[in-house]
């Protein structure tokens, strides 16, 4: 995970906190959010995909903080489910997505 010294001062941090607040709202509908994605410009859809990929990399880092409820489960399994899943996702993404080149993956045009 990338170390950022002035994280709390960055616009990306402020956006992450807005997302946190939205996700903390029990009325948040994940399906409605997902259904909104095709209405975005295709380039912005690609940028969202890059963002989600980076989120998975950070969330799957075994060095990140876990609360006590999850820590016991992590010790029992020796690795997190997300770390295991991230391996599949990143492996697939690395084979199909090169940020410098155009690719066509499952019918999606990716830059």
PDB file of N, CA, C and O in Angstrom, residues 59-93:
ATOM      1  N   UNK A  59      -7.447  -3.118   0.185  1.00  0.00           N
ATOM      2  CA  UNK A  59      -8.262  -3.872   1.130  1.00  0.00           C
ATOM      3  C   UNK A  59      -7.731  -5.283   1.359  1.00  0.00           C
ATOM      4  O   UNK A  59      -7.941  -5.867   2.419  1.00  0.00           O
ATOM      5  N   UNK A  60      -7.032  -5.837   0.395  1.00  0.00           N
ATOM      6  CA  UNK A  60      -6.526  -7.202   0.523  1.00  0.00           C
ATOM      7  C   UNK A  60      -5.143  -7.262   1.159  1.00  0.00           C
ATOM      8  O   UNK A  60      -4.616  -8.345   1.379  1.00  0.00           O
ATOM      9  N   UNK A  61      -4.566  -6.135   1.480  1.00  0.00           N
ATOM     10  CA  UNK A  61      -3.246  -6.105   2.093  1.00  0.00           C
ATOM     11  C   UNK A  61      -3.331  -6.693   3.498  1.00  0.00           C
ATOM     12  O   UNK A  61      -4.058  -6.191   4.352  1.00  0.00           O
ATOM     13  N   UNK A  62      -2.622  -7.774   3.739  1.00  0.00           N
ATOM     14  CA  UNK A  62      -2.663  -8.441   5.045  1.00  0.00           C
ATOM     15  C   UNK A  62      -2.059  -7.595   6.163  1.00  0.00           C
ATOM     16  O   UNK A  62      -2.224  -7.903   7.330  1.00  0.00           O
ATOM     17  N   UNK A  63      -1.347  -6.523   5.827  1.00  0.00           N
ATOM     18  CA  UNK A  63      -0.738  -5.671   6.842  1.00  0.00           C
ATOM     19  C   UNK A  63      -1.705  -4.610   7.352  1.00  0.00           C
ATOM     20  O   UNK A  63      -1.405  -3.909   8.297  1.00  0.00           O
ATOM     21  N   UNK A  64      -2.869  -4.497   6.715  1.00  0.00           N
ATOM     22  CA  UNK A  64      -3.796  -3.450   7.144  1.00  0.00           C
ATOM     23  C   UNK A  64      -4.482  -3.840   8.441  1.00  0.00           C
ATOM     24  O   UNK A  64      -4.441  -4.990   8.863  1.00  0.00           O
ATOM     25  N   UNK A  65      -5.124  -2.893   9.069  1.00  0.00           N
ATOM     26  CA  UNK A  65      -5.755  -3.071  10.384  1.00  0.00           C
ATOM     27  C   UNK A  65      -7.056  -3.866  10.265  1.00  0.00           C
ATOM     28  O   UNK A  65      -7.853  -3.646   9.378  1.00  0.00           O
ATOM     29  N   UNK A  66      -7.249  -4.794  11.175  1.00  0.00           N
ATOM     30  CA  UNK A  66      -8.490  -5.559  11.289  1.00  0.00           C
ATOM     31  C   UNK A  66      -9.010  -5.413  12.705  1.00  0.00           C
ATOM     32  O   UNK A  66      -8.225  -5.342  13.645  1.00  0.00           O
ATOM     33  N   UNK A  67     -10.318  -5.428  12.865  1.00  0.00           N
ATOM     34  CA  UNK A  67     -10.843  -5.391  14.229  1.00  0.00           C
ATOM     35  C   UNK A  67     -10.742  -6.796  14.839  1.00  0.00           C
ATOM     36  O   UNK A  67     -10.477  -7.776  14.151  1.00  0.00           O
ATOM     37  N   UNK A  68     -10.949  -6.882  16.145  1.00  0.00           N
ATOM     38  CA  UNK A  68     -10.728  -8.143  16.861  1.00  0.00           C
ATOM     39  C   UNK A  68     -11.611  -9.281  16.367  1.00  0.00           C
ATOM     40  O   UNK A  68     -11.215 -10.432  16.374  1.00  0.00           O
ATOM     41  N   UNK A  69     -12.845  -8.965  15.917  1.00  0.00           N
ATOM     42  CA  UNK A  69     -13.735 -10.020  15.422  1.00  0.00           C
ATOM     43  C   UNK A  69     -13.121 -10.702  14.199  1.00  0.00           C
ATOM     44  O   UNK A  69     -13.176 -11.911  14.051  1.00  0.00           O
ATOM     45  N   UNK A  70     -12.530  -9.915  13.318  1.00  0.00           N
ATOM     46  CA  UNK A  70     -11.961 -10.479  12.098  1.00  0.00           C
ATOM     47  C   UNK A  70     -10.564 -11.061  12.321  1.00  0.00           C
ATOM     48  O   UNK A  70     -10.164 -11.978  11.631  1.00  0.00           O
ATOM     49  N   UNK A  71      -9.847 -10.529  13.295  1.00  0.00           N
ATOM     50  CA  UNK A  71      -8.476 -10.983  13.540  1.00  0.00           C
ATOM     51  C   UNK A  71      -8.442 -12.477  13.882  1.00  0.00           C
ATOM     52  O   UNK A  71      -7.615 -13.218  13.382  1.00  0.00           O
ATOM     53  N   UNK A  72      -9.385 -12.950  14.713  1.00  0.00           N
ATOM     54  CA  UNK A  72      -9.425 -14.371  15.089  1.00  0.00           C
ATOM     55  C   UNK A  72      -9.694 -15.235  13.865  1.00  0.00           C
ATOM     56  O   UNK A  72      -9.065 -16.273  13.671  1.00  0.00           O
ATOM     57  N   UNK A  73     -10.627 -14.802  13.022  1.00  0.00           N
ATOM     58  CA  UNK A  73     -10.918 -15.567  11.802  1.00  0.00           C
ATOM     59  C   UNK A  73      -9.722 -15.582  10.861  1.00  0.00           C
ATOM     60  O   UNK A  73      -9.451 -16.569  10.199  1.00  0.00           O
ATOM     61  N   UNK A  74      -8.994 -14.462  10.802  1.00  0.00           N
ATOM     62  CA  UNK A  74      -7.833 -14.364   9.915  1.00  0.00           C
ATOM     63  C   UNK A  74      -6.747 -15.340  10.363  1.00  0.00           C
ATOM     64  O   UNK A  74      -6.128 -15.999   9.557  1.00  0.00           O
ATOM     65  N   UNK A  75      -6.534 -15.424  11.681  1.00  0.00           N
ATOM     66  CA  UNK A  75      -5.507 -16.350  12.183  1.00  0.00           C
ATOM     67  C   UNK A  75      -5.871 -17.782  11.853  1.00  0.00           C
ATOM     68  O   UNK A  75      -5.028 -18.594  11.509  1.00  0.00           O
ATOM     69  N   UNK A  76      -7.152 -18.103  11.974  1.00  0.00           N
ATOM     70  CA  UNK A  76      -7.603 -19.469  11.718  1.00  0.00           C
ATOM     71  C   UNK A  76      -7.370 -19.837  10.252  1.00  0.00           C
ATOM     72  O   UNK A  76      -6.949 -20.934   9.936  1.00  0.00           O
ATOM     73  N   UNK A  77      -7.649 -18.902   9.350  1.00  0.00           N
ATOM     74  CA  UNK A  77      -7.527 -19.195   7.918  1.00  0.00           C
ATOM     75  C   UNK A  77      -6.133 -18.907   7.362  1.00  0.00           C
ATOM     76  O   UNK A  77      -5.841 -19.263   6.246  1.00  0.00           O
ATOM     77  N   UNK A  78      -5.313 -18.214   8.101  1.00  0.00           N
ATOM     78  CA  UNK A  78      -3.944 -17.856   7.719  1.00  0.00           C
ATOM     79  C   UNK A  78      -3.885 -16.749   6.666  1.00  0.00           C
ATOM     80  O   UNK A  78      -2.868 -16.154   6.458  1.00  0.00           O
ATOM     81  N   UNK A  79      -4.947 -16.490   5.982  1.00  0.00           N
ATOM     82  CA  UNK A  79      -4.980 -15.414   4.992  1.00  0.00           C
ATOM     83  C   UNK A  79      -6.415 -14.945   4.842  1.00  0.00           C
ATOM     84  O   UNK A  79      -7.348 -15.666   5.151  1.00  0.00           O
ATOM     85  N   UNK A  80      -6.571 -13.743   4.395  1.00  0.00           N
ATOM     86  CA  UNK A  80      -7.919 -13.218   4.234  1.00  0.00           C
ATOM     87  C   UNK A  80      -8.537 -13.706   2.932  1.00  0.00           C
ATOM     88  O   UNK A  80      -7.846 -14.001   1.966  1.00  0.00           O
ATOM     89  N   UNK A  81      -9.864 -13.792   2.940  1.00  0.00           N
ATOM     90  CA  UNK A  81     -10.578 -14.160   1.715  1.00  0.00           C
ATOM     91  C   UNK A  81     -10.268 -13.151   0.627  1.00  0.00           C
ATOM     92  O   UNK A  81     -10.054 -13.508  -0.518  1.00  0.00           O
ATOM     93  N   UNK A  82     -10.195 -11.876   1.001  1.00  0.00           N
ATOM     94  CA  UNK A  82      -9.951 -10.836   0.013  1.00  0.00           C
ATOM     95  C   UNK A  82      -8.553 -10.954  -0.579  1.00  0.00           C
ATOM     96  O   UNK A  82      -8.358 -10.726  -1.769  1.00  0.00           O
ATOM     97  N   UNK A  83      -7.572 -11.357   0.217  1.00  0.00           N
ATOM     98  CA  UNK A  83      -6.229 -11.564  -0.323  1.00  0.00           C
ATOM     99  C   UNK A  83      -6.257 -12.670  -1.358  1.00  0.00           C
ATOM    100  O   UNK A  83      -5.692 -12.552  -2.442  1.00  0.00           O
ATOM    101  N   UNK A  84      -6.942 -13.745  -1.039  1.00  0.00           N
ATOM    102  CA  UNK A  84      -7.049 -14.861  -1.971  1.00  0.00           C
ATOM    103  C   UNK A  84      -7.783 -14.420  -3.237  1.00  0.00           C
ATOM    104  O   UNK A  84      -7.361 -14.694  -4.345  1.00  0.00           O
ATOM    105  N   UNK A  85      -8.900 -13.710  -3.062  1.00  0.00           N
ATOM    106  CA  UNK A  85      -9.697 -13.257  -4.201  1.00  0.00           C
ATOM    107  C   UNK A  85      -8.927 -12.220  -5.000  1.00  0.00           C
ATOM    108  O   UNK A  85      -8.989 -12.191  -6.222  1.00  0.00           O
ATOM    109  N   UNK A  86      -8.200 -11.345  -4.317  1.00  0.00           N
ATOM    110  CA  UNK A  86      -7.427 -10.313  -5.006  1.00  0.00           C
ATOM    111  C   UNK A  86      -6.445 -10.951  -5.967  1.00  0.00           C
ATOM    112  O   UNK A  86      -6.239 -10.472  -7.076  1.00  0.00           O
ATOM    113  N   UNK A  87      -5.854 -12.062  -5.576  1.00  0.00           N
ATOM    114  CA  UNK A  87      -4.914 -12.756  -6.449  1.00  0.00           C
ATOM    115  C   UNK A  87      -5.587 -13.097  -7.773  1.00  0.00           C
ATOM    116  O   UNK A  87      -5.033 -12.868  -8.841  1.00  0.00           O
ATOM    117  N   UNK A  88      -6.811 -13.624  -7.701  1.00  0.00           N
ATOM    118  CA  UNK A  88      -7.558 -13.944  -8.916  1.00  0.00           C
ATOM    119  C   UNK A  88      -7.876 -12.696  -9.716  1.00  0.00           C
ATOM    120  O   UNK A  88      -7.690 -12.649 -10.928  1.00  0.00           O
ATOM    121  N   UNK A  89      -8.375 -11.668  -9.044  1.00  0.00           N
ATOM    122  CA  UNK A  89      -8.801 -10.455  -9.734  1.00  0.00           C
ATOM    123  C   UNK A  89      -7.621  -9.743 -10.365  1.00  0.00           C
ATOM    124  O   UNK A  89      -7.659  -9.368 -11.537  1.00  0.00           O
ATOM    125  N   UNK A  90      -6.548  -9.560  -9.609  1.00  0.00           N
ATOM    126  CA  UNK A  90      -5.390  -8.838 -10.122  1.00  0.00           C
ATOM    127  C   UNK A  90      -4.730  -9.642 -11.229  1.00  0.00           C
ATOM    128  O   UNK A  90      -4.305  -9.105 -12.242  1.00  0.00           O
ATOM    129  N   UNK A  91      -4.662 -10.952 -11.065  1.00  0.00           N
ATOM    130  CA  UNK A  91      -4.086 -11.793 -12.098  1.00  0.00           C
ATOM    131  C   UNK A  91      -4.879 -11.660 -13.391  1.00  0.00           C
ATOM    132  O   UNK A  91      -4.320 -11.459 -14.464  1.00  0.00           O
ATOM    133  N   UNK A  92      -6.199 -11.745 -13.295  1.00  0.00           N
ATOM    134  CA  UNK A  92      -7.050 -11.611 -14.473  1.00  0.00           C
ATOM    135  C   UNK A  92      -6.907 -10.214 -15.074  1.00  0.00           C
ATOM    136  O   UNK A  92      -6.766 -10.052 -16.274  1.00  0.00           O
ATOM    137  N   UNK A  93      -6.920  -9.201 -14.208  1.00  0.00           N
ATOM    138  CA  UNK A  93      -6.834  -7.826 -14.683  1.00  0.00           C
ATOM    139  C   UNK A  93      -5.496  -7.573 -15.355  1.00  0.00           C
ATOM    140  O   UNK A  93      -5.438  -6.920 -16.393  1.00  0.00           O
TER     141      UNK A  93
END
